[in-house]
GROMACS .gro file of C-alpha atoms in nm:
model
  248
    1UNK     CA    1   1.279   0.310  -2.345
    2UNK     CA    2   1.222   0.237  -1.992
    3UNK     CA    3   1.353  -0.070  -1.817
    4UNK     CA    4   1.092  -0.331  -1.734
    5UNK     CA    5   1.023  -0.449  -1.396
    6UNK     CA    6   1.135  -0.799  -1.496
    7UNK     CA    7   1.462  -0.670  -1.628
    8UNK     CA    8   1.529  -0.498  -1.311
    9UNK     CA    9   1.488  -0.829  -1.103
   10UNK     CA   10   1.718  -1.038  -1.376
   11UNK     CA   11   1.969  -0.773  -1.301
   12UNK     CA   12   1.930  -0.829  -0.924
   13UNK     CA   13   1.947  -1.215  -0.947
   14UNK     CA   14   2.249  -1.192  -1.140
   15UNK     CA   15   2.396  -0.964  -0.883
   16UNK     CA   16   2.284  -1.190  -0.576
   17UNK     CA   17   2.417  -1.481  -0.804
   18UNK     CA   18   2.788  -1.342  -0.804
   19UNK     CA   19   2.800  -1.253  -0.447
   20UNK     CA   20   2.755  -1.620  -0.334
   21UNK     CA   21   2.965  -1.893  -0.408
   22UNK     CA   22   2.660  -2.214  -0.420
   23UNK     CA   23   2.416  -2.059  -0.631
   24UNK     CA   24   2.250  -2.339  -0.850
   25UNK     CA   25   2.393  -2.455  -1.141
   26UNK     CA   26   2.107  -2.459  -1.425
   27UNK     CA   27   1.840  -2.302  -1.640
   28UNK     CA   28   1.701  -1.975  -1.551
   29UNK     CA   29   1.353  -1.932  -1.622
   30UNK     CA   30   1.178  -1.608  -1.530
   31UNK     CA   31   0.850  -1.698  -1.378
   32UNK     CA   32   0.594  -1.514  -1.086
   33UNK     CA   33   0.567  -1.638  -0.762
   34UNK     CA   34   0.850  -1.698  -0.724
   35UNK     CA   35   1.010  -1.446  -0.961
   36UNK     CA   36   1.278  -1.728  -1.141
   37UNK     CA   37   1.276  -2.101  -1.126
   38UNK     CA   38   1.646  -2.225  -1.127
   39UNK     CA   39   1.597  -2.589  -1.318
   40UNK     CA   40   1.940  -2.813  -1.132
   41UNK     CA   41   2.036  -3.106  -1.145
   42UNK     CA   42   1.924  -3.175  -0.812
   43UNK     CA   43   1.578  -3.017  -0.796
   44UNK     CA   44   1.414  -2.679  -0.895
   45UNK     CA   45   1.490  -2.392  -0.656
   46UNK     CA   46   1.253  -2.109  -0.655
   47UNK     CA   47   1.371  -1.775  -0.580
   48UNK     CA   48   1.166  -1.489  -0.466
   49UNK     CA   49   1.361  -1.109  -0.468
   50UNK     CA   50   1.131  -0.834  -0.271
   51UNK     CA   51   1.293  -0.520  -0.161
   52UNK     CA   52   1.323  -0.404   0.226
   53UNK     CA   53   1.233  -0.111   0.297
   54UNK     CA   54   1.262   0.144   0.583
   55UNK     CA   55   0.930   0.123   0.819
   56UNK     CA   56   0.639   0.363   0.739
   57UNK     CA   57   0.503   0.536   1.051
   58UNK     CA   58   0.092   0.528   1.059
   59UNK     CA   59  -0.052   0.786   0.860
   60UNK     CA   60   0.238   0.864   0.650
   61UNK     CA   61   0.279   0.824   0.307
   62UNK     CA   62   0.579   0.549   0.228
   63UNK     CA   63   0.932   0.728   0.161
   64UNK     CA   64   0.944   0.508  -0.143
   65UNK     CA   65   0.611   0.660  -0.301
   66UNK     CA   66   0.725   1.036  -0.252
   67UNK     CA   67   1.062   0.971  -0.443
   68UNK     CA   68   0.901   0.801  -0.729
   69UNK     CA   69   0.661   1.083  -0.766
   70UNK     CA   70   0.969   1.345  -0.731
   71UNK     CA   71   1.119   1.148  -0.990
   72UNK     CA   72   0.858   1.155  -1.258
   73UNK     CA   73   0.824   1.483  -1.190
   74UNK     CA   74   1.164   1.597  -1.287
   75UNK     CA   75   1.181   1.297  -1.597
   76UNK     CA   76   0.861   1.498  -1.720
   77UNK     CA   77   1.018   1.834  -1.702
   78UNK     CA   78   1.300   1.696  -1.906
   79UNK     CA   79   1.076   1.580  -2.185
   80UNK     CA   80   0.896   1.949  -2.191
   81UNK     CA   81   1.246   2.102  -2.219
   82UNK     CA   82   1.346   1.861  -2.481
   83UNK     CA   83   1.052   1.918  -2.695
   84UNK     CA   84   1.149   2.288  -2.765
   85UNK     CA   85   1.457   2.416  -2.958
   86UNK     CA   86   1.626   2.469  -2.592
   87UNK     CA   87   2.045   2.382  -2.574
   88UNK     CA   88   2.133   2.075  -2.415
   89UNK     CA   89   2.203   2.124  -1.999
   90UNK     CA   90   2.187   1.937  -1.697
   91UNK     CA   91   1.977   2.058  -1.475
   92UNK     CA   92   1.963   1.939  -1.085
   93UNK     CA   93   1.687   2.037  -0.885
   94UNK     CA   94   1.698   1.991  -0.494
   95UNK     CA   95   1.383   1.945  -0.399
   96UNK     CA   96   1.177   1.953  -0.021
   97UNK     CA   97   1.145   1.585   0.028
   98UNK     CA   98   0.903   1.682   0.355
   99UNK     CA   99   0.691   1.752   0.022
  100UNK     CA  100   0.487   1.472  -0.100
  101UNK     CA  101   0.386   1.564  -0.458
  102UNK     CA  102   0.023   1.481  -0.552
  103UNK     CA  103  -0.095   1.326  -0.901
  104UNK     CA  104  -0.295   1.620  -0.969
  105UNK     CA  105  -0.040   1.861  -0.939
  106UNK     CA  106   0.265   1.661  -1.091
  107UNK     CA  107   0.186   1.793  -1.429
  108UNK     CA  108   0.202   2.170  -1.329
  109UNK     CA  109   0.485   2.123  -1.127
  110UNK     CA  110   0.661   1.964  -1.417
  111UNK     CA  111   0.582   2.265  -1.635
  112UNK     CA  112   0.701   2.499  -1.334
  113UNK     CA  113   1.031   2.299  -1.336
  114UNK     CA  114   1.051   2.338  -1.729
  115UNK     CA  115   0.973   2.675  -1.756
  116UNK     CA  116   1.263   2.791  -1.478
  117UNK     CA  117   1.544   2.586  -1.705
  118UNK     CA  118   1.435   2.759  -1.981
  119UNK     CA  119   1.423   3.088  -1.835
  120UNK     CA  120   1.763   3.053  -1.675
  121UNK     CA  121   1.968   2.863  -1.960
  122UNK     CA  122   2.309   2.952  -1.905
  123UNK     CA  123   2.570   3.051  -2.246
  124UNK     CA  124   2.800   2.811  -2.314
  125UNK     CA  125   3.042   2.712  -2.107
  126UNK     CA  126   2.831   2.840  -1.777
  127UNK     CA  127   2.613   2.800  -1.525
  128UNK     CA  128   2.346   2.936  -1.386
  129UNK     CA  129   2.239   2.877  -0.960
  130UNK     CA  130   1.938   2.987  -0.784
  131UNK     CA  131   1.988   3.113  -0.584
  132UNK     CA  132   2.306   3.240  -0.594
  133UNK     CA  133   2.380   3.332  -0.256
  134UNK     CA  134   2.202   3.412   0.057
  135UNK     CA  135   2.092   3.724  -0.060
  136UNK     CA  136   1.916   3.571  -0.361
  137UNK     CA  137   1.546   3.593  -0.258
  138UNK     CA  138   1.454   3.536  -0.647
  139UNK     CA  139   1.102   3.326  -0.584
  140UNK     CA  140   1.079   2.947  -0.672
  141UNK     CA  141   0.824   2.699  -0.618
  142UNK     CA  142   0.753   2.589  -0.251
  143UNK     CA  143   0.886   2.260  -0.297
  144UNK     CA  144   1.236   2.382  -0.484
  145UNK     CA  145   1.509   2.487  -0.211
  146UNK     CA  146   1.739   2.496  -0.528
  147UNK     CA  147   1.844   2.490  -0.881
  148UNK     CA  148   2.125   2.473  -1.082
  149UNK     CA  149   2.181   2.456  -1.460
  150UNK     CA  150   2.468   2.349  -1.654
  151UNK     CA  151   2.579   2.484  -2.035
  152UNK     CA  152   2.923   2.284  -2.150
  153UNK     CA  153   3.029   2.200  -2.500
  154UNK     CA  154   3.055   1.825  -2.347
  155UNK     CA  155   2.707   1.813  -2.290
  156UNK     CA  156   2.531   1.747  -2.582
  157UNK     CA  157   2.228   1.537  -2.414
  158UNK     CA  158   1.986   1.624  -2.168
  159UNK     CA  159   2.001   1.563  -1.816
  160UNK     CA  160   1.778   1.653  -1.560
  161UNK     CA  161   1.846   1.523  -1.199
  162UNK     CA  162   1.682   1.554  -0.797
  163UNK     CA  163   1.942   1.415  -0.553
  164UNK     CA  164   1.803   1.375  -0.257
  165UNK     CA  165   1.911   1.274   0.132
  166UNK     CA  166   1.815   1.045   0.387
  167UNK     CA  167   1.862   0.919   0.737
  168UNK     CA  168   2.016   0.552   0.698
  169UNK     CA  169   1.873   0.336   0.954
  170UNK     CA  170   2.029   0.062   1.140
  171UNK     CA  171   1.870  -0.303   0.993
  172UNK     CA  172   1.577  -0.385   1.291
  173UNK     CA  173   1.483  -0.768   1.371
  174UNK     CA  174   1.151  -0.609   1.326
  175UNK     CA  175   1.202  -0.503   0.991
  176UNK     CA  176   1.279  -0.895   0.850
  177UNK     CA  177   0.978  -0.995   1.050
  178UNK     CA  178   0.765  -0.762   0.888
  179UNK     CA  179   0.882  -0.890   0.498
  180UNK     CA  180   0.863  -1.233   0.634
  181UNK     CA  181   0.496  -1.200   0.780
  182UNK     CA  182   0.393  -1.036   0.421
  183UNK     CA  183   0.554  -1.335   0.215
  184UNK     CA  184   0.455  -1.670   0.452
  185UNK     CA  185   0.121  -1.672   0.322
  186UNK     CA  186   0.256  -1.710  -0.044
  187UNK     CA  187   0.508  -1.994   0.019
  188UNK     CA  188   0.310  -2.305  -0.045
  189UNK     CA  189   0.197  -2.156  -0.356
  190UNK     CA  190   0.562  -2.103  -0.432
  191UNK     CA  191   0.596  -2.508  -0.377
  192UNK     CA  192   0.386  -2.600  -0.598
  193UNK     CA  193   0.638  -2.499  -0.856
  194UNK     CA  194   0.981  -2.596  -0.687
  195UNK     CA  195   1.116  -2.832  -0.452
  196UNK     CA  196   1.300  -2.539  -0.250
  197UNK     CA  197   1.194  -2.158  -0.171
  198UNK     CA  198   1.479  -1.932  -0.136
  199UNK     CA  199   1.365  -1.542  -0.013
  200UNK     CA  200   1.655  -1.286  -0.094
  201UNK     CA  201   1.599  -0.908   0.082
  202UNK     CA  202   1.785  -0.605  -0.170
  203UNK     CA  203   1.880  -0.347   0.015
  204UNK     CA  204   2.129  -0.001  -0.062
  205UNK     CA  205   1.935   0.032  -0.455
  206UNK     CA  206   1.783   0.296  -0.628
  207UNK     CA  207   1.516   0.430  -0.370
  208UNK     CA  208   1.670   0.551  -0.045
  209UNK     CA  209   1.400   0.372   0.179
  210UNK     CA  210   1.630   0.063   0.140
  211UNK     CA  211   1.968   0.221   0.221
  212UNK     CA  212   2.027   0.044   0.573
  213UNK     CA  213   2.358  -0.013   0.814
  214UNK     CA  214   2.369  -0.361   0.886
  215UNK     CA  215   2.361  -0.460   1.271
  216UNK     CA  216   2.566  -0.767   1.296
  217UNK     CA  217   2.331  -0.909   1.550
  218UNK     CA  218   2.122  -1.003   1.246
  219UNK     CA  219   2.363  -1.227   1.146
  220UNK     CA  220   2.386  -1.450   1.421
  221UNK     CA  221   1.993  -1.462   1.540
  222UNK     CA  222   1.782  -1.752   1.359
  223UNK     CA  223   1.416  -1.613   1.188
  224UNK     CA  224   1.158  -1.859   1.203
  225UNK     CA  225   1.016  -1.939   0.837
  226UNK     CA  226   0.900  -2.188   0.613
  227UNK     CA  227   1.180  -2.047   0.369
  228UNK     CA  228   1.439  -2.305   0.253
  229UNK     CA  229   1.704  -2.040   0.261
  230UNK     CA  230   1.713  -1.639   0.344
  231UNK     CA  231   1.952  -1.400   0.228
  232UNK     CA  232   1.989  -1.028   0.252
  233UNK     CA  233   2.154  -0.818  -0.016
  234UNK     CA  234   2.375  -0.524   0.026
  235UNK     CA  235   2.421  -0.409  -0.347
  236UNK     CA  236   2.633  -0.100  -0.276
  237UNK     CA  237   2.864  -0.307  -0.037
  238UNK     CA  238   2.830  -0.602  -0.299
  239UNK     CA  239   2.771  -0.856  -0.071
  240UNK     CA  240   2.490  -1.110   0.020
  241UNK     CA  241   2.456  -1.197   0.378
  242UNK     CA  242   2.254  -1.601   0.473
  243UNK     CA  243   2.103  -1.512   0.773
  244UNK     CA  244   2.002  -1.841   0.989
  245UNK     CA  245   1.630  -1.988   0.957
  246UNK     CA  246   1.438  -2.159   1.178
  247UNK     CA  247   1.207  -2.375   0.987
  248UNK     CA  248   0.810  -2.367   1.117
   0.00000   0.00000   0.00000
């Protein structure tokens, strides 16, 4: 059962909710634009969660787009392997992330993926890596540097994985200014539901276009917005960071 987009920003807010220490004391209710209404004693607080992500260079495709795709790639080669009388394994698959995989092919590459597991299961209690050394020149799809597959008695689900690696970039003024300039427009819409607007940036989650190093510069320079409050979110670090506003 996959996790709903909702549920995925409930589990955010409750995250960004136990870093701070003034978070509003009230009813939660789950709403769009903002994404939750916090119902207080003292007013209604909207709160709007968006994700920052690293900068897309004209006429590339988004870093975020090409790991989703590599993703359901490898989820879909799972469920082919798990539909035929196949041992469980865990199978990890490092893939050419200069590779952006297109819809059309997805499906074949999924059945490429598939077919190699099967034809490389390991016995029990073994594994199987191709290739095996530098003098393995066994072939394997353009976009596969790698792939090995895990047989254990432990194992009795499953698993089919693509880690993948990235160059963390340093947070950019430029980078808040361009979520800022995307979510202005909305904010008086937002109003019309609350009597406050807070804007809360996740960073360091699932997709690796968010993982940043924070400058402390950030900290200390004011952003002009309409937004009541502004807060940026480092979830591996576990900490949320108020950055100073400027109002318009």
């Amino acid at each position: 059962m996959s996790t709903s987009k909702k549920d995925i920003e409930t589990w955010r807010l409750e995250r960004f909710k136990s870093f701070i220490t003034d978070f509003p004391v009230g009813r939660i209710e789950p709403t769009e634009e903002p994404d939750f209404l916090i119902h207080a004693e003292g007013g209604v607080c909207g709160i709007e969660l968006t994700d920052l992500h690293q900068e897309t260079k004209p006429g590339q495709i988004p870093q975020q787009a090409s790991e989703a795709m590599r993703h359901k790639v490898v989820a879909r080669a799972e469920e082919l392997y798990s539909t035929g009388q196949h041992p469980p394994v865990r199978a990890t698959f490092l893939l050419d992330d200069r590779i952006h995989i297109k819809r059309t092919e997805a499906e074949d590459i999924a059945r490429q993926l598939a077919d190699l597991v099967v034809q490389n299961t390991p016995q029990q209690n073994a594994n199987v890596e191709i290739p095996s050394d530098w003098q393995d020149f066994r072939k394997l799809p353009n976009i596969l540097h790698k792939l090995s597959v895990y047989r254990r008695e432990q194992i009795t689900k499953n698993f089919f994985s693509a880690p993948g690696a990235t160059w963390v970039a340093t947070i950019e003024r430029a980078d808040i200014e361009r979520v800022l300039s995307r979510k202005e427009p909305k904010y008086l819409a937002y109003r019309t539901k609350c009597d406050a607007v807070w804007l809360v940036l996740n960073t360091d989650i699932e997709s690796m276009a968010t993982w940043f190093e924070l400058d402390p510069e950030r900290l200390t320079e004011p952003f002009q917005t309409r937004f009541d409050r502004l807060f940026l979110v480092q979830h591996f670090a576990g900490k949320a960071h108020e950055l100073r506003v400027r109002k318009k």
